[in-house]
Amino acid sequence: MKRVTAPNSIEIAQPGTREHAKRRASITGRLLKDKWLYVLLAPGLLYFIIFKYVPMWGVLLAFKNYQPFLGFWKSDWVGLEHFRVFFTNPEFFMLLRNTLLLSFYNLLFFFPAPIILALLLNEVRLAFFKRTIQTLIYVPHFISLVIVASLTYVFLTTQGGIVNEMLEQYTGAKIDFLASPEWFRPMIIVQTIWKECGFGTIIFLAALAGVDVEQYEAAIMDGANRFRQVWHITLPSIRSTIIILLILRMGDVLDNGFEQIFLMLNPLNRETAEVFDTYVYMMGITQGAFSYSTAVGLFKAIVGVILVLGANWLAKRFGQSGIY
């Protein structure tokens, strides 16, 4: 049988030979064996191709002075002009500050919350009580952000809001949470924790289910209390999961979520509430600056990719597994 040896000394069957035909038959057999898995994969794959990859050509708008009446191809090419205007805009630093601070608070308060909640649930031994608590904390994830914003308004408004009614009863004064710039970030963080914390525990509970029980038994024999068992066994066992989720989270540092911010944004708190997402909407949809808003969105995407790659590199430098 004739073979061709590759430069790295790996033997490759030459096309047309019996060995090559046998390997092709083997690959076809595996594909047919797992055909239903590929059928299940198809909808998700089509979604990403149609809604993620195909629209990528639209980033060219960031380098054109797009005019709807002229069309995409006839609009003038302006290169990096929109980026220059954006970076020299006095609002750039306000948007960057608001976005980074909100992301920092999310990493500081929201990211550890599902981990802590999962650790607490993992210590519950009564199965019925544990399932009940899990159901209750999962429910807010399925509630629309519009409803969350409405509930926030009902609780915090100065016109009959239960929180302000209690404050007035005990302190004699009300706080305008909805219009005060200094209260905007705490409101967003509390909303995020309440809505997503419970659902975020699913991944960590799945990771905790894979921890070897014998390690706990050995720790008990050595006299370790519950806190030391969590610190020396539980957390190291789910460390890789935590790091992977943290790396993925870094890609969203400049992406605070449009809907939530937009629903809580008003002219009185804009100083701290305006972020890149709402700015893109305002400039692109309400003012028709399509090319300029595309440039802002492209800037966000590039920074997100750099942060993900950087976080992955750091994780590997410290001996942890990354996302690739």
GROMACS .gro file of C-alpha atoms in nm:
model
  324
    1MET     CA    1   0.000   0.000   0.000
    2LYS     CA    2   0.142   0.336  -0.097
    3ARG     CA    3   0.170   0.593   0.181
    4VAL     CA    4   0.282   0.954   0.196
    5THR     CA    5   0.483   1.067   0.498
    6ALA     CA    6   0.417   1.419   0.618
    7PRO     CA    7   0.703   1.642   0.734
    8ASN     CA    8   0.607   1.583   1.100
    9SER     CA    9   0.652   1.205   1.049
   10ILE     CA   10   0.277   1.132   1.068
   11GLU     CA   11   0.174   0.886   0.797
   12ILE     CA   12  -0.116   1.002   0.583
   13ALA     CA   13  -0.302   0.771   0.350
   14GLN     CA   14  -0.283   0.889  -0.012
   15PRO     CA   15  -0.619   0.965  -0.178
   16GLY     CA   16  -0.743   0.674  -0.389
   17THR     CA   17  -0.582   0.402  -0.178
   18ARG     CA   18  -0.764   0.137   0.024
   19GLU     CA   19  -0.644   0.293   0.352
   20HIS     CA   20  -0.786   0.630   0.251
   21ALA     CA   21  -1.121   0.475   0.157
   22LYS     CA   22  -1.132   0.288   0.487
   23ARG     CA   23  -1.076   0.609   0.685
   24ARG     CA   24  -1.344   0.792   0.488
   25ALA     CA   25  -1.587   0.508   0.557
   26SER     CA   26  -1.498   0.524   0.926
   27ILE     CA   27  -1.567   0.900   0.940
   28THR     CA   28  -1.896   0.857   0.751
   29GLY     CA   29  -1.995   0.579   0.990
   30ARG     CA   30  -1.933   0.801   1.292
   31LEU     CA   31  -2.132   1.084   1.135
   32LEU     CA   32  -2.427   0.853   1.067
   33LYS     CA   33  -2.404   0.706   1.415
   34ASP     CA   34  -2.432   1.052   1.574
   35LYS     CA   35  -2.666   1.199   1.311
   36TRP     CA   36  -2.930   1.304   1.565
   37LEU     CA   37  -2.672   1.496   1.765
   38TYR     CA   38  -2.589   1.692   1.451
   39VAL     CA   39  -2.960   1.750   1.391
   40LEU     CA   40  -2.984   1.897   1.742
   41LEU     CA   41  -2.677   2.110   1.669
   42ALA     CA   42  -2.818   2.250   1.345
   43PRO     CA   43  -3.066   2.511   1.487
   44GLY     CA   44  -2.804   2.664   1.715
   45LEU     CA   45  -2.546   2.663   1.437
   46LEU     CA   46  -2.789   2.830   1.195
   47TYR     CA   47  -2.875   3.092   1.457
   48PHE     CA   48  -2.512   3.197   1.496
   49ILE     CA   49  -2.447   3.193   1.122
   50ILE     CA   50  -2.756   3.398   1.032
   51PHE     CA   51  -2.768   3.642   1.324
   52LYS     CA   52  -2.402   3.664   1.430
   53TYR     CA   53  -2.170   3.597   1.137
   54VAL     CA   54  -2.369   3.715   0.834
   55PRO     CA   55  -2.436   4.064   0.984
   56MET     CA   56  -2.064   4.114   1.046
   57TRP     CA   57  -2.027   4.285   0.708
   58GLY     CA   58  -2.228   4.568   0.863
   59VAL     CA   59  -1.925   4.685   1.064
   60LEU     CA   60  -1.807   4.848   0.741
   61LEU     CA   61  -2.060   5.121   0.820
   62ALA     CA   62  -1.816   5.242   1.086
   63PHE     CA   63  -1.577   5.343   0.808
   64LYS     CA   64  -1.836   5.507   0.581
   65ASN     CA   65  -2.053   5.816   0.600
   66TYR     CA   66  -2.367   5.615   0.547
   67GLN     CA   67  -2.657   5.793   0.378
   68PRO     CA   68  -2.978   5.586   0.350
   69PHE     CA   69  -3.076   5.749   0.017
   70LEU     CA   70  -2.737   5.672  -0.137
   71GLY     CA   71  -2.722   5.317  -0.007
   72PHE     CA   72  -2.438   5.123   0.149
   73TRP     CA   73  -2.204   5.100  -0.148
   74LYS     CA   74  -2.244   5.457  -0.276
   75SER     CA   75  -2.192   5.623   0.062
   76ASP     CA   76  -1.857   5.797   0.104
   77TRP     CA   77  -1.567   5.612   0.265
   78VAL     CA   78  -1.433   5.818   0.559
   79GLY     CA   79  -1.192   5.571   0.722
   80LEU     CA   80  -1.135   5.633   1.095
   81GLU     CA   81  -1.313   5.968   1.105
   82HIS     CA   82  -1.601   5.844   1.323
   83PHE     CA   83  -1.357   5.695   1.573
   84ARG     CA   84  -1.168   6.025   1.591
   85VAL     CA   85  -1.492   6.213   1.657
   86PHE     CA   86  -1.594   5.961   1.922
   87PHE     CA   87  -1.264   5.965   2.111
   88THR     CA   88  -1.249   6.346   2.109
   89ASN     CA   89  -1.613   6.378   2.219
   90PRO     CA   90  -1.636   6.523   2.572
   91GLU     CA   91  -1.894   6.254   2.655
   92PHE     CA   92  -1.648   5.971   2.582
   93PHE     CA   93  -1.489   5.978   2.926
   94MET     CA   94  -1.830   6.002   3.094
   95LEU     CA   95  -1.951   5.696   2.905
   96LEU     CA   96  -1.627   5.507   2.976
   97ARG     CA   97  -1.641   5.593   3.347
   98ASN     CA   98  -2.005   5.495   3.386
   99THR     CA   99  -1.963   5.170   3.193
  100LEU     CA  100  -1.646   5.060   3.372
  101LEU     CA  101  -1.778   5.147   3.718
  102LEU     CA  102  -2.099   4.955   3.659
  103SER     CA  103  -1.903   4.655   3.529
  104PHE     CA  104  -1.663   4.675   3.825
  105TYR     CA  105  -1.952   4.674   4.074
  106ASN     CA  106  -2.106   4.380   3.889
  107LEU     CA  107  -1.780   4.186   3.918
  108LEU     CA  108  -1.739   4.284   4.282
  109PHE     CA  109  -2.092   4.214   4.407
  110PHE     CA  110  -2.282   4.010   4.148
  111PHE     CA  111  -2.018   3.765   4.025
  112PRO     CA  112  -1.945   3.613   4.372
  113ALA     CA  113  -2.314   3.605   4.469
  114PRO     CA  114  -2.409   3.284   4.275
  115ILE     CA  115  -2.096   3.113   4.408
  116ILE     CA  116  -2.183   3.197   4.769
  117LEU     CA  117  -2.547   3.099   4.717
  118ALA     CA  118  -2.444   2.768   4.556
  119LEU     CA  119  -2.212   2.693   4.849
  120LEU     CA  120  -2.494   2.763   5.095
  121LEU     CA  121  -2.740   2.545   4.904
  122ASN     CA  122  -2.482   2.268   4.884
  123GLU     CA  123  -2.478   2.255   5.265
  124VAL     CA  124  -2.856   2.200   5.287
  125ARG     CA  125  -2.928   1.835   5.359
  126LEU     CA  126  -3.311   1.840   5.360
  127ALA     CA  127  -3.395   1.766   4.994
  128PHE     CA  128  -3.748   1.914   4.998
  129PHE     CA  129  -3.630   2.239   5.152
  130LYS     CA  130  -3.339   2.262   4.908
  131ARG     CA  131  -3.562   2.209   4.601
  132THR     CA  132  -3.811   2.466   4.729
  133ILE     CA  133  -3.542   2.729   4.779
  134GLN     CA  134  -3.396   2.656   4.435
  135THR     CA  135  -3.734   2.699   4.269
  136LEU     CA  136  -3.797   3.030   4.445
  137ILE     CA  137  -3.459   3.179   4.352
  138TYR     CA  138  -3.484   3.061   3.988
  139VAL     CA  139  -3.819   3.233   3.925
  140PRO     CA  140  -3.688   3.596   3.897
  141HIS     CA  141  -3.472   3.497   3.599
  142PHE     CA  142  -3.787   3.442   3.392
  143ILE     CA  143  -3.939   3.777   3.484
  144SER     CA  144  -3.915   4.046   3.217
  145LEU     CA  145  -3.686   4.340   3.285
  146VAL     CA  146  -3.984   4.566   3.215
  147ILE     CA  147  -4.161   4.412   3.513
  148VAL     CA  148  -3.844   4.440   3.724
  149ALA     CA  149  -3.821   4.811   3.641
  150SER     CA  150  -4.191   4.853   3.721
  151LEU     CA  151  -4.149   4.681   4.057
  152THR     CA  152  -3.852   4.904   4.132
  153TYR     CA  153  -4.061   5.209   4.054
  154VAL     CA  154  -4.349   5.090   4.273
  155PHE     CA  155  -4.119   5.025   4.569
  156LEU     CA  156  -3.895   5.333   4.541
  157THR     CA  157  -4.112   5.613   4.405
  158THR     CA  158  -4.165   5.911   4.633
  159GLN     CA  159  -4.537   5.905   4.545
  160GLY     CA  160  -4.653   5.623   4.771
  161GLY     CA  161  -4.356   5.386   4.734
  162ILE     CA  162  -4.338   5.144   5.026
  163VAL     CA  163  -3.966   5.210   5.088
  164ASN     CA  164  -4.011   5.586   5.102
  165GLU     CA  165  -4.322   5.551   5.314
  166MET     CA  166  -4.119   5.355   5.569
  167LEU     CA  167  -3.833   5.606   5.550
  168GLU     CA  168  -4.071   5.893   5.608
  169GLN     CA  169  -4.229   5.713   5.902
  170TYR     CA  170  -3.897   5.642   6.077
  171THR     CA  171  -3.676   5.933   5.962
  172GLY     CA  172  -3.923   6.199   5.857
  173ALA     CA  173  -3.769   6.233   5.507
  174LYS     CA  174  -3.793   6.069   5.167
  175ILE     CA  175  -3.517   5.981   4.919
  176ASP     CA  176  -3.575   6.018   4.546
  177PHE     CA  177  -3.395   5.696   4.449
  178LEU     CA  178  -3.517   5.700   4.089
  179ALA     CA  179  -3.388   6.049   4.008
  180SER     CA  180  -3.072   6.060   4.221
  181PRO     CA  181  -2.752   5.987   4.023
  182GLU     CA  182  -2.577   5.844   4.331
  183TRP     CA  183  -2.848   5.577   4.378
  184PHE     CA  184  -2.856   5.458   4.017
  185ARG     CA  185  -2.568   5.207   4.036
  186PRO     CA  186  -2.685   5.046   4.364
  187MET     CA  187  -3.033   5.003   4.210
  188ILE     CA  188  -2.891   4.831   3.902
  189ILE     CA  189  -2.668   4.599   4.107
  190VAL     CA  190  -2.954   4.501   4.340
  191GLN     CA  191  -3.181   4.435   4.041
  192THR     CA  192  -2.915   4.217   3.876
  193ILE     CA  193  -2.846   4.016   4.191
  194TRP     CA  194  -3.215   3.959   4.261
  195LYS     CA  195  -3.295   3.860   3.903
  196GLU     CA  196  -2.992   3.654   3.796
  197CYS     CA  197  -2.819   3.530   4.111
  198GLY     CA  198  -3.042   3.225   4.161
  199PHE     CA  199  -3.023   3.112   3.800
  200GLY     CA  200  -2.646   3.157   3.803
  201THR     CA  201  -2.614   2.898   4.080
  202ILE     CA  202  -2.712   2.618   3.836
  203ILE     CA  203  -2.363   2.596   3.686
  204PHE     CA  204  -2.192   2.604   4.024
  205LEU     CA  205  -2.427   2.346   4.176
  206ALA     CA  206  -2.351   2.119   3.880
  207ALA     CA  207  -1.979   2.168   3.943
  208LEU     CA  208  -2.024   2.099   4.315
  209ALA     CA  209  -2.204   1.773   4.235
  210GLY     CA  210  -1.880   1.644   4.085
  211VAL     CA  211  -1.669   1.696   4.397
  212ASP     CA  212  -1.533   1.366   4.536
  213VAL     CA  213  -1.715   1.284   4.861
  214GLU     CA  214  -1.413   1.089   4.986
  215GLN     CA  215  -1.221   1.415   5.015
  216TYR     CA  216  -1.475   1.542   5.267
  217GLU     CA  217  -1.458   1.217   5.460
  218ALA     CA  218  -1.078   1.241   5.476
  219ALA     CA  219  -1.102   1.604   5.589
  220ILE     CA  220  -1.347   1.511   5.867
  221MET     CA  221  -1.107   1.240   5.983
  222ASP     CA  222  -0.835   1.507   6.001
  223GLY     CA  223  -1.061   1.728   6.214
  224ALA     CA  224  -1.149   1.991   5.954
  225ASN     CA  225  -1.463   2.194   6.026
  226ARG     CA  226  -1.719   2.292   5.760
  227PHE     CA  227  -1.548   2.620   5.681
  228ARG     CA  228  -1.210   2.452   5.620
  229GLN     CA  229  -1.376   2.184   5.408
  230VAL     CA  230  -1.528   2.453   5.188
  231TRP     CA  231  -1.203   2.651   5.169
  232HIS     CA  232  -0.965   2.361   5.104
  233ILE     CA  233  -1.187   2.117   4.911
  234THR     CA  234  -1.501   2.275   4.767
  235LEU     CA  235  -1.359   2.599   4.627
  236PRO     CA  236  -1.046   2.438   4.471
  237SER     CA  237  -1.270   2.176   4.309
  238ILE     CA  238  -1.480   2.437   4.127
  239ARG     CA  239  -1.193   2.681   4.065
  240SER     CA  240  -1.170   2.599   3.694
  241THR     CA  241  -1.543   2.669   3.649
  242ILE     CA  242  -1.510   3.001   3.831
  243ILE     CA  243  -1.213   3.107   3.618
  244ILE     CA  244  -1.382   3.015   3.288
  245LEU     CA  245  -1.694   3.213   3.380
  246LEU     CA  246  -1.479   3.504   3.493
  247ILE     CA  247  -1.293   3.504   3.159
  248LEU     CA  248  -1.623   3.504   2.970
  249ARG     CA  249  -1.750   3.781   3.196
  250MET     CA  250  -1.452   3.997   3.104
  251GLY     CA  251  -1.581   4.008   2.747
  252ASP     CA  252  -1.890   4.190   2.874
  253VAL     CA  253  -1.705   4.463   3.066
  254LEU     CA  254  -1.828   4.728   2.821
  255ASP     CA  255  -2.165   4.558   2.775
  256ASN     CA  256  -2.392   4.642   3.068
  257GLY     CA  257  -2.715   4.537   2.901
  258PHE     CA  258  -2.921   4.790   2.710
  259GLU     CA  259  -3.272   4.711   2.829
  260GLN     CA  260  -3.211   4.732   3.203
  261ILE     CA  261  -3.018   5.059   3.182
  262PHE     CA  262  -3.259   5.214   2.933
  263LEU     CA  263  -3.560   5.140   3.153
  264MET     CA  264  -3.401   5.307   3.456
  265LEU     CA  265  -3.245   5.598   3.266
  266ASN     CA  266  -3.396   5.947   3.291
  267PRO     CA  267  -3.265   6.302   3.236
  268LEU     CA  268  -3.199   6.349   3.609
  269ASN     CA  269  -2.968   6.050   3.652
  270ARG     CA  270  -2.810   6.053   3.304
  271GLU     CA  271  -2.479   6.173   3.449
  272THR     CA  272  -2.418   5.828   3.598
  273ALA     CA  273  -2.666   5.618   3.398
  274GLU     CA  274  -2.561   5.678   3.038
  275VAL     CA  275  -2.342   5.391   2.912
  276PHE     CA  276  -2.218   5.280   2.569
  277ASP     CA  277  -2.525   5.065   2.503
  278THR     CA  278  -2.777   5.344   2.557
  279TYR     CA  279  -2.550   5.592   2.375
  280VAL     CA  280  -2.543   5.368   2.065
  281TYR     CA  281  -2.923   5.352   2.071
  282MET     CA  282  -2.959   5.726   2.114
  283MET     CA  283  -2.716   5.814   1.836
  284GLY     CA  284  -2.811   5.538   1.593
  285ILE     CA  285  -3.187   5.502   1.630
  286THR     CA  286  -3.314   5.834   1.762
  287GLN     CA  287  -3.066   6.063   1.579
  288GLY     CA  288  -2.994   5.854   1.270
  289ALA     CA  289  -2.612   5.859   1.303
  290PHE     CA  290  -2.580   5.501   1.180
  291SER     CA  291  -2.211   5.508   1.093
  292TYR     CA  292  -2.111   5.685   1.413
  293SER     CA  293  -2.309   5.445   1.635
  294THR     CA  294  -2.160   5.148   1.446
  295ALA     CA  295  -1.812   5.281   1.523
  296VAL     CA  296  -1.899   5.299   1.893
  297GLY     CA  297  -2.033   4.943   1.887
  298LEU     CA  298  -1.722   4.820   1.704
  299PHE     CA  299  -1.502   4.985   1.966
  300LYS     CA  300  -1.692   4.796   2.237
  301ALA     CA  301  -1.652   4.466   2.054
  302ILE     CA  302  -1.277   4.510   2.001
  303VAL     CA  303  -1.220   4.596   2.368
  304GLY     CA  304  -1.427   4.291   2.471
  305VAL     CA  305  -1.217   4.057   2.255
  306ILE     CA  306  -0.893   4.202   2.393
  307LEU     CA  307  -1.012   4.160   2.752
  308VAL     CA  308  -1.119   3.798   2.695
  309LEU     CA  309  -0.787   3.709   2.533
  310GLY     CA  310  -0.596   3.892   2.807
  311ALA     CA  311  -0.788   3.723   3.087
  312ASN     CA  312  -0.740   3.384   2.922
  313TRP     CA  313  -0.364   3.448   2.890
  314LEU     CA  314  -0.339   3.547   3.256
  315ALA     CA  315  -0.530   3.238   3.364
  316LYS     CA  316  -0.290   3.014   3.175
  317ARG     CA  317   0.010   3.203   3.312
  318PHE     CA  318  -0.106   3.115   3.662
  319GLY     CA  319  -0.148   2.749   3.571
  320GLN     CA  320  -0.525   2.746   3.527
  321SER     CA  321  -0.726   2.613   3.234
  322GLY     CA  322  -0.863   2.878   3.003
  323ILE     CA  323  -1.136   2.875   2.741
  324TYR     CA  324  -0.897   2.745   2.473
   0.00000   0.00000   0.00000
